CSV table of C-alpha atoms and ligand atoms in Angstrom, one decimal:
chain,number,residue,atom,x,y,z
O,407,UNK,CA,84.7,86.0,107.9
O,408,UNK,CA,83.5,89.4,109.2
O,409,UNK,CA,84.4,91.9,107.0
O,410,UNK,CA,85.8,92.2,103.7
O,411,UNK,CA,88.4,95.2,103.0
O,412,UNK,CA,91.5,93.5,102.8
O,413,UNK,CA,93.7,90.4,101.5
O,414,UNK,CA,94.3,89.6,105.1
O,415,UNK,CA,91.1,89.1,105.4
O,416,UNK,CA,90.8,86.3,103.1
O,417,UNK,CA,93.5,84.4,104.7
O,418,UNK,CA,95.7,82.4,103.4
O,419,UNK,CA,95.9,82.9,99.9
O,420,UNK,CA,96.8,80.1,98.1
O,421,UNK,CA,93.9,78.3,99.8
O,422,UNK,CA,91.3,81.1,98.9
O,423,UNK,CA,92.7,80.8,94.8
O,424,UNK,CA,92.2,76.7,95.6
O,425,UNK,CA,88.7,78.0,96.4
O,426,UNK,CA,87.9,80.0,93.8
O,427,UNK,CA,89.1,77.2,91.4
O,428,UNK,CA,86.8,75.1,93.1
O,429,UNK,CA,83.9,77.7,93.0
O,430,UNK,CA,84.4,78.6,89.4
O,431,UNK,CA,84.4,74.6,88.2
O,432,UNK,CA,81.0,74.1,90.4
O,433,UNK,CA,79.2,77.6,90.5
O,434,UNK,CA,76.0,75.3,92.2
O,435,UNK,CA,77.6,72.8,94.7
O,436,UNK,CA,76.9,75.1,97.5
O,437,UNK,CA,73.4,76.0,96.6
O,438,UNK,CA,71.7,74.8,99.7
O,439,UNK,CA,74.4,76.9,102.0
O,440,UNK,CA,72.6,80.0,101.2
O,441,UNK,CA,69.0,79.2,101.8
O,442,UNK,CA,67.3,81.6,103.5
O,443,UNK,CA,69.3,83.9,104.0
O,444,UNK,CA,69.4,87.3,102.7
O,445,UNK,CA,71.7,89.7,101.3
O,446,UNK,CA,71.7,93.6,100.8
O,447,UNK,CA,74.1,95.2,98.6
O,448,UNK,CA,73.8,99.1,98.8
O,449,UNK,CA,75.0,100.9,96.2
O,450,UNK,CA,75.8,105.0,97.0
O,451,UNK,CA,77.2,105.0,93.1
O,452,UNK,CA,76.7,103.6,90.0
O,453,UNK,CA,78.2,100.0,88.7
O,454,UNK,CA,77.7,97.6,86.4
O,455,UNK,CA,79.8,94.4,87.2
O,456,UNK,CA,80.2,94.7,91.1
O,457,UNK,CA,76.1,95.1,91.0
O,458,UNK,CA,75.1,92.3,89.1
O,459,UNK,CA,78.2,90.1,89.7
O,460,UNK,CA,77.2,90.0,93.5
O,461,UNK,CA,73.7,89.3,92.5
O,462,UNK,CA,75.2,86.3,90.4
O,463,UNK,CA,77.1,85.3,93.5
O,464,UNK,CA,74.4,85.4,96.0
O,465,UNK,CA,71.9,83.4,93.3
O,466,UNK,CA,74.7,80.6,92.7
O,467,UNK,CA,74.6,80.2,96.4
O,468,UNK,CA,70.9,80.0,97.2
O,469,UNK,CA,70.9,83.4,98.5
O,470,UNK,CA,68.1,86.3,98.2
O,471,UNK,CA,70.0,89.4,97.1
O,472,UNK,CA,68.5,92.9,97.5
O,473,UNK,CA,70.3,96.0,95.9
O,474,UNK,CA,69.4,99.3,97.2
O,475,UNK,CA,70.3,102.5,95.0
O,476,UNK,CA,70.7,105.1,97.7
O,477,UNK,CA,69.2,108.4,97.1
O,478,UNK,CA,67.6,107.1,93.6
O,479,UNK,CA,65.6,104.0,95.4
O,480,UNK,CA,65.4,105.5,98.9
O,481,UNK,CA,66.1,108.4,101.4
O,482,UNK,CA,69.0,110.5,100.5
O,483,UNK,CA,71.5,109.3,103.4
O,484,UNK,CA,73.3,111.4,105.7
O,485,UNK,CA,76.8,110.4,106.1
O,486,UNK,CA,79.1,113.2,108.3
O,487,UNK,CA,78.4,113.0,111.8
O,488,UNK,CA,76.7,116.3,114.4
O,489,UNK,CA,75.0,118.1,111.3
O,490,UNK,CA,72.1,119.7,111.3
O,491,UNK,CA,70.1,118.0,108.5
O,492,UNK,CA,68.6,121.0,106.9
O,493,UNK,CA,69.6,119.9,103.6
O,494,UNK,CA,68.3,117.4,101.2
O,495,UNK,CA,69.1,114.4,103.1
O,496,UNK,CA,66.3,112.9,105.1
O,497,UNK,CA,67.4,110.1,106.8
O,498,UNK,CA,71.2,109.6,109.0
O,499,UNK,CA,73.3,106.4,108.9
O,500,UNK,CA,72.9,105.8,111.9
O,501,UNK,CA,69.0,104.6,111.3
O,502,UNK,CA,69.6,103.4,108.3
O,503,UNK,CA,72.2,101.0,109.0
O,504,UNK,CA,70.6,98.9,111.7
O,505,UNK,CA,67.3,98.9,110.1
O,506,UNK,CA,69.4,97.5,107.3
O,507,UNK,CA,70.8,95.1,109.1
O,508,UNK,CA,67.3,93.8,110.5
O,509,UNK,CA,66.5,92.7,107.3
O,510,UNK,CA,69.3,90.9,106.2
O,511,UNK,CA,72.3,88.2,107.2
O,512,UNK,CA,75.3,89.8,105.2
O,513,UNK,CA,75.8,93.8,104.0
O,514,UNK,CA,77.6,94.5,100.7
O,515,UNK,CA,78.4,98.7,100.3
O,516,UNK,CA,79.6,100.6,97.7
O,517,UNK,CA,80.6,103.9,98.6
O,518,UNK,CA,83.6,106.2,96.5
O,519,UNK,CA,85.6,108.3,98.5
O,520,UNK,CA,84.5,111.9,98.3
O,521,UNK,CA,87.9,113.0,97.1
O,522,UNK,CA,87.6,116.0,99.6
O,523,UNK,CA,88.8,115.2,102.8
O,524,UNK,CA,91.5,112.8,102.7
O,525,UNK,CA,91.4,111.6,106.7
O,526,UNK,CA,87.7,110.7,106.2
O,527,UNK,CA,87.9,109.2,103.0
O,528,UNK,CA,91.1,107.3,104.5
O,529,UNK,CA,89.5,106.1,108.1
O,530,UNK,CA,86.6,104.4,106.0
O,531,UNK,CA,84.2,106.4,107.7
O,532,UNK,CA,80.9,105.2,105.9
O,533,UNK,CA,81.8,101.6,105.8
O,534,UNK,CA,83.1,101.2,109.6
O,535,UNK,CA,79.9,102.9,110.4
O,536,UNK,CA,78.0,99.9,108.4
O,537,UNK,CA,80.6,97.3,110.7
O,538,UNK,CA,79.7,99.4,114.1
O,539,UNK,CA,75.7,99.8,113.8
O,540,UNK,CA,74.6,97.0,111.2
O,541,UNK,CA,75.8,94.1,113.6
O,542,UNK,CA,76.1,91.5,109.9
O,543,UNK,CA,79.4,90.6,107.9
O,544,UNK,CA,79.9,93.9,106.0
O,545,UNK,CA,81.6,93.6,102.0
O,546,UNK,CA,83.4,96.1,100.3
O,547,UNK,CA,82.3,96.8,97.0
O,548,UNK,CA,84.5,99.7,96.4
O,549,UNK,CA,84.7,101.8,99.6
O,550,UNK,CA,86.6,104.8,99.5
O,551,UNK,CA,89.8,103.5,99.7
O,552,UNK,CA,89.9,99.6,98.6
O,553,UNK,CA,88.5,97.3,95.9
O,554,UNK,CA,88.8,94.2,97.0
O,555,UNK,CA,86.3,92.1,95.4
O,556,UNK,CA,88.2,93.5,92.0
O,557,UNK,CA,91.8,92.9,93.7
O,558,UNK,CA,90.7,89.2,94.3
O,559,UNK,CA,88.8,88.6,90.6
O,560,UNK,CA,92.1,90.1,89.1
O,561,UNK,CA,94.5,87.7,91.2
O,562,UNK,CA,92.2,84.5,90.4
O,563,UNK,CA,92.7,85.7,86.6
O,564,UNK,CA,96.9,86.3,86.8
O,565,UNK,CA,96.7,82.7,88.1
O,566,UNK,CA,94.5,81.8,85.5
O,567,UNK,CA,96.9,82.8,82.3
O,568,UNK,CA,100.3,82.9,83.9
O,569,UNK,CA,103.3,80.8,82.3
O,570,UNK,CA,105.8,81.6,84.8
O,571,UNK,CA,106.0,80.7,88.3
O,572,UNK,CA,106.7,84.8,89.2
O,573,UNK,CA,105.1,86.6,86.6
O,574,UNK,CA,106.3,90.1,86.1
O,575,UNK,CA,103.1,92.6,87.1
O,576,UNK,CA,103.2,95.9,85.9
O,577,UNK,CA,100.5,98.4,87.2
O,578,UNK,CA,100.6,101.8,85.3
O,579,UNK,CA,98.5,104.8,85.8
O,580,UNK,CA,96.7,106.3,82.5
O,581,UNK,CA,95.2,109.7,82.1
O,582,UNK,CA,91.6,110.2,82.7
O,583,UNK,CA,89.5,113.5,82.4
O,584,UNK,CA,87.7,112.8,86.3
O,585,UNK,CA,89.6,112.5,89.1
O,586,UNK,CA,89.3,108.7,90.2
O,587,UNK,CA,89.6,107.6,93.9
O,588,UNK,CA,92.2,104.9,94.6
O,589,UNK,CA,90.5,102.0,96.0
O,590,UNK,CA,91.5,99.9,92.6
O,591,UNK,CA,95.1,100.9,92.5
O,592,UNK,CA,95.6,100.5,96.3
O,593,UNK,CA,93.7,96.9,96.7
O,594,UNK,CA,95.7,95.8,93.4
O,595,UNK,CA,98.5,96.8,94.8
O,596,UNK,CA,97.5,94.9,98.6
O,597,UNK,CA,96.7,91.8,96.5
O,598,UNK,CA,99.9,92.1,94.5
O,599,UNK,CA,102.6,92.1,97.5
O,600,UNK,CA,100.9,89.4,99.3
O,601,UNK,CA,100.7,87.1,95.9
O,602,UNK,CA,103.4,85.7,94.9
O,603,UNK,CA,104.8,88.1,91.5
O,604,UNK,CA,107.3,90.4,90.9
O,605,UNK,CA,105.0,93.6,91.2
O,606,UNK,CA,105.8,97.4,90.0
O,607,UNK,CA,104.0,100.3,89.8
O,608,UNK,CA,105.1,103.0,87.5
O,609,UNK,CA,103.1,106.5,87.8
O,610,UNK,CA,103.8,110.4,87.2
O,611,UNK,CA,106.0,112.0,90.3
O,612,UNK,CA,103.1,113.2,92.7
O,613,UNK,CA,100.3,110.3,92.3
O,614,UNK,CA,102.6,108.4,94.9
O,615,UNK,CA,100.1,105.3,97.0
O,616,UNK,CA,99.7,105.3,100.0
O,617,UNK,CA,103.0,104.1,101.5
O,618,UNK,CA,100.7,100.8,103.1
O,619,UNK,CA,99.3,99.5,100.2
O,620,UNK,CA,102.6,100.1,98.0
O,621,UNK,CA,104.3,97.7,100.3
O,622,UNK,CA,107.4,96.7,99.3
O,623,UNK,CA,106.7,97.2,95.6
O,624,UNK,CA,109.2,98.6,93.2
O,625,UNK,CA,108.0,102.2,92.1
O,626,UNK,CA,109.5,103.6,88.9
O,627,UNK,CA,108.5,106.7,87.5
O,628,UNK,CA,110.1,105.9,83.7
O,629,UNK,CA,106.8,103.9,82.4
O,630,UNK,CA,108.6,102.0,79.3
O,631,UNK,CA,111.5,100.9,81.6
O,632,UNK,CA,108.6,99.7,84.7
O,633,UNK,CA,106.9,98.0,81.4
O,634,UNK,CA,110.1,96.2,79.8
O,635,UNK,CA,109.3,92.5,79.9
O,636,UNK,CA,106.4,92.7,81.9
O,637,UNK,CA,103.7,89.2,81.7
O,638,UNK,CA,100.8,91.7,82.8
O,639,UNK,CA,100.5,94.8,82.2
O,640,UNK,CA,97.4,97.0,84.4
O,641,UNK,CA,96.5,99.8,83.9
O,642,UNK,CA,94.3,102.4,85.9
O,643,UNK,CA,94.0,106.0,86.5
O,644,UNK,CA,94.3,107.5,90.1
O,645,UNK,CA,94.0,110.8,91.5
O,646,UNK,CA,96.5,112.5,93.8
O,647,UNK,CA,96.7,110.4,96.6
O,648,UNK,CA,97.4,113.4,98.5
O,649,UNK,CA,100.9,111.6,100.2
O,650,UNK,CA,103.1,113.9,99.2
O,651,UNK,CA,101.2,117.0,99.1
O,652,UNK,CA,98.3,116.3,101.6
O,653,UNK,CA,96.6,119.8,99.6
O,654,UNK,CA,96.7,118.1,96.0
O,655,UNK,CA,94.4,115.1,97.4
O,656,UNK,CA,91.8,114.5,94.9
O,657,UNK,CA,93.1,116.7,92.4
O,658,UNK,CA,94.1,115.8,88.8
O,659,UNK,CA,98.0,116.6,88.4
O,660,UNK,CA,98.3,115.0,85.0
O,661,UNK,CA,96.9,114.4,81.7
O,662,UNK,CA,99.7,113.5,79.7
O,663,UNK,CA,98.4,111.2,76.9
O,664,UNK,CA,102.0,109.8,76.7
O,665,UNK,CA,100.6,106.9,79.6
O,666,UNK,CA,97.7,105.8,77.3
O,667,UNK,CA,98.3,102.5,77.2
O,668,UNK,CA,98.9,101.8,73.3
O,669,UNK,CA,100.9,99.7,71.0
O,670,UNK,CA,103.9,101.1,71.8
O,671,UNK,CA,104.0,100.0,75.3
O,672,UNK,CA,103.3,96.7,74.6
O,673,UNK,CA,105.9,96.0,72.6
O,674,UNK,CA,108.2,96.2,75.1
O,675,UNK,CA,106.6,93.2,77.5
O,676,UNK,CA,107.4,89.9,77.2
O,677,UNK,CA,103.9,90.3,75.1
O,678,UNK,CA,102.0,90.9,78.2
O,679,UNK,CA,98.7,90.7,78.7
O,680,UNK,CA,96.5,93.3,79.4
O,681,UNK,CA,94.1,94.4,82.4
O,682,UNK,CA,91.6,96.5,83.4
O,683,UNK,CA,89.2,96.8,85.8
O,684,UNK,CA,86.8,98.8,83.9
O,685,UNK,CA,84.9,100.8,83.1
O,686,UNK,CA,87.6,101.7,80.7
O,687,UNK,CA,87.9,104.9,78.4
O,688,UNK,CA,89.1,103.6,75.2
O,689,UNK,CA,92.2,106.0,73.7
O,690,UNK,CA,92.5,107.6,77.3
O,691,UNK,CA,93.8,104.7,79.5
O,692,UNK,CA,94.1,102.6,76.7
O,693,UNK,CA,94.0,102.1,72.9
O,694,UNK,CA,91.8,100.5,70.9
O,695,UNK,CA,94.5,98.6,69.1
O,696,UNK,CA,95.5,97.0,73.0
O,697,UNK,CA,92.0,96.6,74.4
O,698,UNK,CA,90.7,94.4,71.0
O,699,UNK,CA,94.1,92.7,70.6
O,700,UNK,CA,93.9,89.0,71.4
O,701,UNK,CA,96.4,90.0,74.8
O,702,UNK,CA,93.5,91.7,76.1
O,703,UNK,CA,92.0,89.9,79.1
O,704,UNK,CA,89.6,92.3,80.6
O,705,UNK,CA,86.3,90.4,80.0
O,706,UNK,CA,87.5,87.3,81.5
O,707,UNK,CA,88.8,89.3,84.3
O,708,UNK,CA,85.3,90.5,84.8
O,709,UNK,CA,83.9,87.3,84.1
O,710,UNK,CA,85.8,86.3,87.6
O,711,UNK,CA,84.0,89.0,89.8
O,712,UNK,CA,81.5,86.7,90.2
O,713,UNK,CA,84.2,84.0,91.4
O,714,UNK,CA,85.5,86.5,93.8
O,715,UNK,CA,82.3,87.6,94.7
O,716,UNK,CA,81.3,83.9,95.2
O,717,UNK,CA,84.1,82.6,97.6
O,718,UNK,CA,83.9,85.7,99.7
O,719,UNK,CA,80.1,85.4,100.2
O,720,UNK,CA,80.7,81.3,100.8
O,721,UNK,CA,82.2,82.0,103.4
O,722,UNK,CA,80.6,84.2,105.5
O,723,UNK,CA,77.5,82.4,104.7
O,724,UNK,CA,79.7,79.5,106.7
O,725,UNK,CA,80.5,81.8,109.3
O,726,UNK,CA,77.0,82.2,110.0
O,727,UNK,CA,76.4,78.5,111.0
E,667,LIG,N1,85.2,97.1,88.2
E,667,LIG,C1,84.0,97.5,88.7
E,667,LIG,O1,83.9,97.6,90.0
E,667,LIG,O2,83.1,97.8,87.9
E,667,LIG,P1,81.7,98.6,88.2
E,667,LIG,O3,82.0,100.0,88.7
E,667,LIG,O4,80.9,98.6,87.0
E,667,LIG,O5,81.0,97.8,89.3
């Protein structure tokens, strides 16, 4: 494997959930596969369970991982292209990268979109650079407009507690006070078609997905009726998507606390359980009352980032051979 971005990547995907089944019974079978070898994971914004879950990852396989905090832990990095760099960024991609890349066998990025301009958030314009100049597999860790380590980790977990063959999933955007990019909602929603589950998406009119990643997925803009008898119920804020409107990309079109995910809503599932990528803002995206109920599965769904994290970096460690 080259790249990670998205579920065709991983191939066929009842054989990477065999995987991860395998990976997560046996964390340490494959221990000797990363020996030597080196991984950087470069983080342009903050995180808590994509940072140390990949460290975990790399560890259970023997790997060396070495995170790099842009901007706080080196250069500030220039990212646009034919700019004169009279600003406060000292040092271009396009050094950076390949030095990078000297010093390591596999490249993990995290970079947000910028929420600003919607073709170069949309083209991947940071992390194809990191595929182009770096010359090593390259990992998404949250690029600007896909999740897939989370997409994966939040698969391996429907599989995990499901009790029907095609589980109804329900993904629902919740209000948020900062506009969010849409790398979770779009590589949920990659992951979802591809998996076998009846998927829906139920947001306000105007936070339409991108028509590639919503696939063949139902959309329906009534929440309660999306969420009727639903096995799993995730939720996530998004901002415009800009698909639509191209000008409201980035912005923040709702805030209508009626799509907190509370009691209410769950009582209308076939009592679903619920997800979340998190960080979560209790009472914004959802209640307490949901998040500490015993439905709630977010830590476990954490928990399998490392799992994720693990299979994906297993096998571009064998691609290496
Ligand atoms: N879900 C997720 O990616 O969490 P972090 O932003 O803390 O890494």
């Amino acid at each position: 494997m080259r790249s990670f971005f998205h579920v065709s990547d991983i191939g066929d995907l009842a054989a990477a959930l065999q995987e991860a089944k395998q990976v997560k019974a046996t964390p340490f079978a494959w221990k000797n596969l990363g020996q030597d070898k080196t991984i950087i994971l470069i983080f342009f914004n903050s995180s808590l369970r994509t940072r140390l879950s990949s460290q975990k990852a790399a560890l259970n396989l023997g790997m060396n991982p070495i995170v790099l905090n842009v901007g706080a832990d080196s250069w500030k990095l220039e990212t646009q292209l034919g700019v004169v760099m009279d600003g406060d960024k000292s040092e271009h991609l396009r050094e950076a990268i390949p030095v990078i890349g000297s010093y390591c066998d596999i490249i993990g990025v995290r970079s947000f979109a910028g929420l600003s301009d919607r073709e170069f958030d949309y083209a991947e314009t940071i992390l194809s650079q990191f595929i182009e100049y770096s010359g090593k597999p390259v990992i998404s860790l949250e690029s600007a407009t896909v999740h897939p380590c989370q997409a994966f980790a939040d698969l391996i977990t429907i599989e995990e507690y499901k009790t029907k063959p095609r589980p109804k999933v329900v993904m629902t955007w919740a209000p948020h006070p900062r506009a969010l990019p849409q790398a979770v909602p779009n590589s949920f929603a990659e992951w979802m078609n591809a998996a076998d589950v009846d998927f829906v998406i139920t947001h306000p009119e105007g936070y339409e997905l991108d028509p590639k990643f919503v696939g063949n997925a139902k959309v329906e803009y009534d929440q309660m009726k999306a969420l009727e008898g639903a096995d799993f119920v995730y939720a996530k804020n998004w901002s415009c998507p800009g698909v639509t409107n191209p000008g409201d990309y980035g912005k923040i079109l709702s805030k209508d606390m009626g799509w907190v995910v509370d009691e209410r809503h769950m009582a209308v599932t076939d009592n679903a359980y619920f997800m979340h990528c998190l960080p979560v803002r209790r009472n914004m995206i959802v209640s307490d009352g949901v998040i500490d109920s015993p439905r709630s599965i977010v830590i476990p769904e954490a928990a399998n980032r490392v799992v994720s994290a693990q299979v994906v970096m297993k096998r571009m460690l064998e691609g290496l051979k």
